[in-house]
XYZ file of C-alpha atoms in Angstrom:
369
model
C -10.828 55.831 128.656
C -10.759 54.288 132.125
C -13.449 51.963 133.447
C -14.430 54.618 135.998
C -14.890 57.227 133.289
C -17.030 54.825 131.284
C -19.337 54.312 134.252
C -19.777 58.076 134.567
C -20.262 58.727 130.855
C -22.748 55.922 130.127
C -25.773 57.369 131.974
C -24.834 60.899 130.834
C -25.198 59.766 127.187
C -27.844 57.075 127.660
C -28.897 55.703 124.294
C -27.694 58.854 122.481
C -24.229 57.642 121.626
C -21.811 59.183 119.136
C -22.607 56.351 116.703
C -26.309 57.122 116.891
C -25.637 60.815 116.317
C -23.532 59.961 113.245
C -26.437 57.939 111.825
C -28.770 60.860 112.504
C -26.546 63.229 110.542
C -26.296 60.726 107.684
C -30.088 60.866 107.302
C -30.063 64.641 106.770
C -29.090 64.495 103.098
C -30.371 67.941 102.147
C -29.586 69.914 105.319
C -27.317 72.929 104.777
C -23.818 72.732 106.199
C -24.361 75.560 108.699
C -27.179 73.596 110.356
C -25.075 70.429 110.452
C -22.286 72.363 112.169
C -24.770 73.673 114.735
C -25.859 70.117 115.408
C -22.284 68.961 115.902
C -21.670 71.764 118.390
C -24.884 70.892 120.222
C -23.948 67.219 120.492
C -20.524 68.112 121.821
C -22.166 70.268 124.490
C -24.653 67.515 125.361
C -21.822 64.995 125.718
C -19.785 67.254 127.975
C -22.550 68.163 130.436
C -23.450 65.910 133.368
C -26.958 64.887 134.262
C -28.572 67.055 136.974
C -27.722 66.233 140.581
C -29.804 66.463 143.741
C -27.565 69.285 144.941
C -28.375 71.504 141.919
C -30.566 74.394 143.074
C -32.308 74.509 139.659
C -33.549 70.967 140.341
C -34.686 71.447 143.913
C -37.561 69.078 144.816
C -37.277 67.299 141.417
C -37.089 63.508 141.201
C -33.576 63.202 139.794
C -33.688 59.392 139.690
C -36.343 59.561 136.967
C -34.134 61.458 134.493
C -33.227 58.571 132.217
C -31.835 58.960 128.698
C -32.947 55.443 127.777
C -34.656 55.868 124.411
C -34.114 53.022 121.911
C -33.383 54.071 118.341
C -35.925 51.636 116.906
C -39.591 52.226 117.700
C -41.803 49.359 118.902
C -43.696 47.514 116.163
C -47.014 49.290 116.697
C -49.494 50.940 114.358
C -48.411 54.234 112.846
C -49.834 57.024 115.024
C -52.099 59.621 113.500
C -52.243 63.337 114.323
C -56.002 63.251 113.736
C -57.092 63.068 117.404
C -54.823 66.005 118.251
C -56.127 68.360 115.584
C -59.034 70.479 116.882
C -61.958 71.208 114.603
C -61.352 74.933 114.358
C -60.931 77.275 111.435
C -57.210 77.576 110.745
C -55.025 79.665 108.466
C -52.751 76.641 107.993
C -51.999 73.262 109.590
C -48.800 71.269 109.944
C -48.660 67.675 111.210
C -45.410 66.029 112.330
C -45.231 62.306 113.092
C -42.044 60.690 114.348
C -40.021 63.931 113.981
C -40.942 64.270 110.295
C -43.517 66.412 108.480
C -46.390 64.162 107.449
C -49.037 66.587 106.238
C -49.471 70.287 105.513
C -52.581 72.107 104.321
C -50.568 75.011 102.986
C -51.401 78.699 103.100
C -54.203 80.350 101.126
C -52.872 82.368 98.196
C -53.828 85.703 99.759
C -51.473 85.152 102.684
C -48.674 83.815 100.518
C -48.916 87.016 98.484
C -48.493 89.044 101.679
C -45.305 87.185 102.577
C -46.578 84.881 105.330
C -44.559 81.664 105.669
C -45.768 78.463 107.345
C -43.416 75.608 106.587
C -41.033 73.064 108.080
C -37.763 74.011 109.733
C -35.866 71.858 107.251
C -37.236 73.897 104.335
C -36.672 77.158 106.200
C -33.055 76.178 106.916
C -32.427 76.281 103.180
C -34.673 79.193 102.229
C -34.717 81.491 105.288
C -31.244 81.056 106.741
C -30.957 84.574 108.187
C -34.160 84.258 110.192
C -33.253 80.834 111.541
C -29.738 81.835 112.490
C -31.071 84.891 114.305
C -33.885 83.214 116.242
C -33.528 79.403 116.358
C -32.634 78.572 119.997
C -30.813 81.912 120.145
C -31.587 82.497 123.836
C -29.321 80.798 126.359
C -30.927 78.257 128.671
C -31.067 79.761 132.157
C -33.354 77.424 134.069
C -31.330 74.237 134.432
C -31.965 72.071 131.358
C -28.900 72.969 129.302
C -28.046 69.314 128.702
C -31.519 68.425 127.458
C -31.716 71.551 125.284
C -28.416 70.550 123.654
C -29.755 67.039 123.044
C -32.835 68.574 121.416
C -30.736 70.771 119.115
C -28.487 67.846 118.176
C -31.236 65.329 117.303
C -33.981 67.652 116.061
C -35.352 66.094 112.868
C -37.806 68.791 111.852
C -40.270 71.289 113.228
C -42.548 74.185 112.379
C -41.539 77.635 111.154
C -44.044 80.499 111.192
C -43.187 83.938 109.836
C -45.598 86.874 109.666
C -44.236 90.012 107.982
C -44.686 93.594 109.076
C -48.281 94.771 109.513
C -49.965 91.469 108.528
C -52.768 90.243 110.815
C -53.913 86.623 110.557
C -57.574 86.179 111.611
C -57.414 82.405 112.226
C -54.847 80.351 114.147
C -51.997 78.294 112.774
C -52.273 74.751 114.158
C -49.237 72.499 114.588
C -49.473 68.867 115.776
C -46.407 66.942 116.980
C -47.054 63.202 117.370
C -44.527 60.731 118.724
C -44.085 57.478 116.835
C -42.771 55.347 119.697
C -39.272 56.843 119.537
C -37.735 59.848 121.251
C -39.518 63.006 120.104
C -37.916 66.416 119.526
C -40.703 68.803 118.453
C -39.859 72.426 117.741
C -41.825 75.526 116.742
C -40.202 78.812 115.736
C -42.485 81.852 115.439
C -41.269 85.237 114.154
C -43.667 88.185 114.041
C -42.360 91.378 112.494
C -43.456 94.837 113.661
C -47.236 95.327 114.093
C -48.043 91.788 112.938
C -50.637 89.621 114.673
C -51.120 85.838 114.889
C -52.308 82.922 117.006
C -50.340 79.647 117.111
C -51.614 76.392 118.634
C -49.008 73.715 119.427
C -50.180 70.162 120.206
C -47.970 67.379 121.611
C -49.028 63.746 122.019
C -48.352 60.075 121.409
C -46.213 57.413 123.045
C -42.514 58.163 123.505
C -39.904 57.211 126.101
C -38.522 60.763 125.910
C -39.988 63.989 124.577
C -37.883 67.166 124.485
C -39.791 69.996 122.869
C -38.839 73.634 122.422
C -40.216 76.792 120.944
C -38.810 80.217 120.130
C -41.269 83.104 120.046
C -40.024 86.446 118.712
C -42.498 89.334 118.699
C -41.413 92.587 117.076
C -42.393 96.167 117.929
C -46.148 96.589 118.307
C -46.874 92.956 117.333
C -49.433 90.663 119.006
C -49.023 86.927 119.557
C -51.312 84.423 121.253
C -49.658 81.057 121.843
C -51.366 77.894 123.132
C -49.413 74.729 123.949
C -51.207 71.480 124.838
C -49.035 68.626 126.170
C -50.630 65.176 126.276
C -47.742 62.714 126.018
C -48.194 59.059 126.901
C -48.233 57.850 130.491
C -44.606 56.635 130.416
C -43.000 59.684 128.759
C -40.228 61.718 130.360
C -41.060 65.156 129.010
C -39.289 68.496 128.714
C -40.735 71.657 127.173
C -38.388 74.630 126.791
C -40.084 77.908 125.927
C -38.274 81.148 125.055
C -40.101 84.424 124.367
C -38.660 87.772 123.273
C -40.995 90.777 123.438
C -40.068 94.085 121.837
C -41.419 97.647 122.162
C -45.204 97.918 122.748
C -45.607 94.264 121.786
C -47.915 91.840 123.576
C -47.582 88.083 124.067
C -50.141 85.870 125.764
C -49.068 82.258 126.246
C -51.194 79.476 127.713
C -49.743 76.020 128.389
C -51.936 73.070 129.303
C -50.147 70.079 130.895
C -51.873 66.706 131.078
C -49.619 63.811 130.050
C -46.284 62.240 130.807
C -44.744 60.340 133.674
C -42.419 63.147 134.699
C -42.672 66.504 132.943
C -40.536 69.602 133.247
C -41.644 72.900 131.712
C -39.240 75.830 131.517
C -40.467 79.229 130.344
C -38.239 82.260 129.792
C -39.814 85.605 128.911
C -37.610 88.596 128.067
C -39.104 92.069 127.853
C -36.508 93.970 125.875
C -38.052 97.372 125.091
C -40.447 99.892 126.696
C -44.120 99.001 126.556
C -43.531 95.249 126.214
C -46.083 92.991 127.911
C -45.949 89.245 128.549
C -48.795 87.225 130.052
C -47.748 83.697 131.086
C -50.569 81.275 131.918
C -50.516 77.548 132.658
C -52.990 74.920 133.786
C -51.875 71.490 135.002
C -53.944 68.443 135.960
C -51.722 65.967 137.812
C -52.920 62.498 138.791
C -51.618 59.055 139.685
C -47.890 59.403 140.376
C -47.256 62.111 137.789
C -44.714 64.830 138.500
C -44.902 68.265 136.879
C -41.888 70.531 137.363
C -42.441 74.172 136.349
C -39.581 76.688 136.189
C -40.142 80.263 134.994
C -38.096 83.403 134.519
C -39.495 86.865 133.776
C -36.681 89.244 132.796
C -37.431 92.972 132.566
C -34.617 94.529 130.567
C -36.114 97.947 129.775
C -38.242 100.574 131.568
C -42.057 100.603 131.464
C -42.543 96.881 130.868
C -45.131 94.525 132.346
C -45.386 90.795 132.944
C -48.154 88.786 134.583
C -47.798 85.101 135.467
C -50.532 82.787 136.744
C -49.950 79.029 137.047
C -52.755 76.824 138.367
C -52.291 73.179 139.370
C -54.882 70.580 140.343
C -53.406 67.533 142.107
C -55.042 64.147 142.641
C -53.873 60.777 143.995
C -50.095 60.797 144.716
C -49.200 63.465 142.150
C -46.503 66.073 142.692
C -45.921 69.571 141.345
C -43.023 71.972 141.676
C -43.232 75.646 140.786
C -40.099 77.790 140.914
C -40.465 81.262 139.455
C -38.120 84.233 139.385
C -38.673 87.847 138.350
C -35.518 89.806 137.490
C -35.610 93.586 137.112
C -32.466 94.839 135.382
C -30.738 98.071 136.552
C -32.249 100.176 133.743
C -35.752 98.687 133.997
C -37.425 101.486 135.933
C -41.237 101.472 136.409
C -41.485 97.704 136.002
C -44.887 96.140 136.669
C -44.564 92.412 137.389
C -46.852 89.789 138.941
C -46.370 86.134 139.750
C -48.891 83.705 141.232
C -48.980 79.916 141.640
C -52.222 78.411 142.921
C -52.508 74.761 143.863
C -55.716 72.798 144.397
C -54.779 69.671 146.387
C -57.486 67.017 146.107
C -55.712 64.152 147.864
C -53.871 63.849 151.162
C -51.066 62.041 149.305
C -50.480 64.806 146.751
C -47.570 67.252 147.112
C -47.236 70.825 145.834
C -44.050 72.896 146.166
C -43.937 76.633 145.413
C -40.735 78.700 145.259
C -41.389 82.313 144.147
C -38.458 84.685 143.740
C -37.771 88.366 143.042
C -34.478 90.062 142.139
C -34.607 93.845 141.772
C -31.462 95.520 140.466
C -33.104 98.837 139.552
C -32.896 101.693 142.030
């Protein structure tokens, strides 16, 4: 490799070298081979992709200079973080707590829900016991909003995450609560939710703690006639570079309501893809952001209507103080066969300082006649 190539490759890999990836794989003693192969493919993709450039339209208005992959492998010698402050005092069907990319505590499911086939467990357990579901839904949707490189890094270094499965016709009365706490190292939280036909559930995802880099993702699959309420609360430390990659698939007559609350991080990018794949599907996408100091929140959304008689409704609200900055770029795509689409998109910014900056880029692409 030439010296010039080394200069280009070093920032593109950052601290996530091939040697570090090999050590990561060596720690996964019980992971099935198919998951290891997926990780290898993800790392190869991560290595081959460049960091975003200022000329990339998907990164318009973003602070490219802040996208550092500096994340030491060894965490600072600080006290072990606790998920306690993140866990709300609400009645819950089950709770999972991840600290430092590993499952620390689980309350387990009551026997009545186990008997009905509900599963709330770690991804590492599900990889061995529920292979078909994971292969079908784990990061199955292609990244379309600009963070392909960071999504590949997430898939390569993911240590563990939450898996929620609700079988056909089962309705959970209380939420499932998942806490992801960083332990001073790079954090890769993940939540996979699969609701079969006519099922119903609420999932609360909580993200917090100190980390140089946090790349989280979730996959939400909602079958015919099912109902899902999803709440994500991001409260990373003040120095965290944060990414959250959300992917939602909504089937016939299903309904998904997602609410994301953004509070923490130095520079945070949130990408949300919602695909309405069958008639009667409905997706409501809500977000609330409080930006202060010199924080930057970058929000990219895509509502894809792939079938007739579908509806989506997006409302993102931002409050900006001090010298904070927000970017909203949203696109609605109506496919050729998606007649009688009903789609809304709104971004409202409350600017409370003359030094704050809000950028809004709405978009609409109608291919149906």
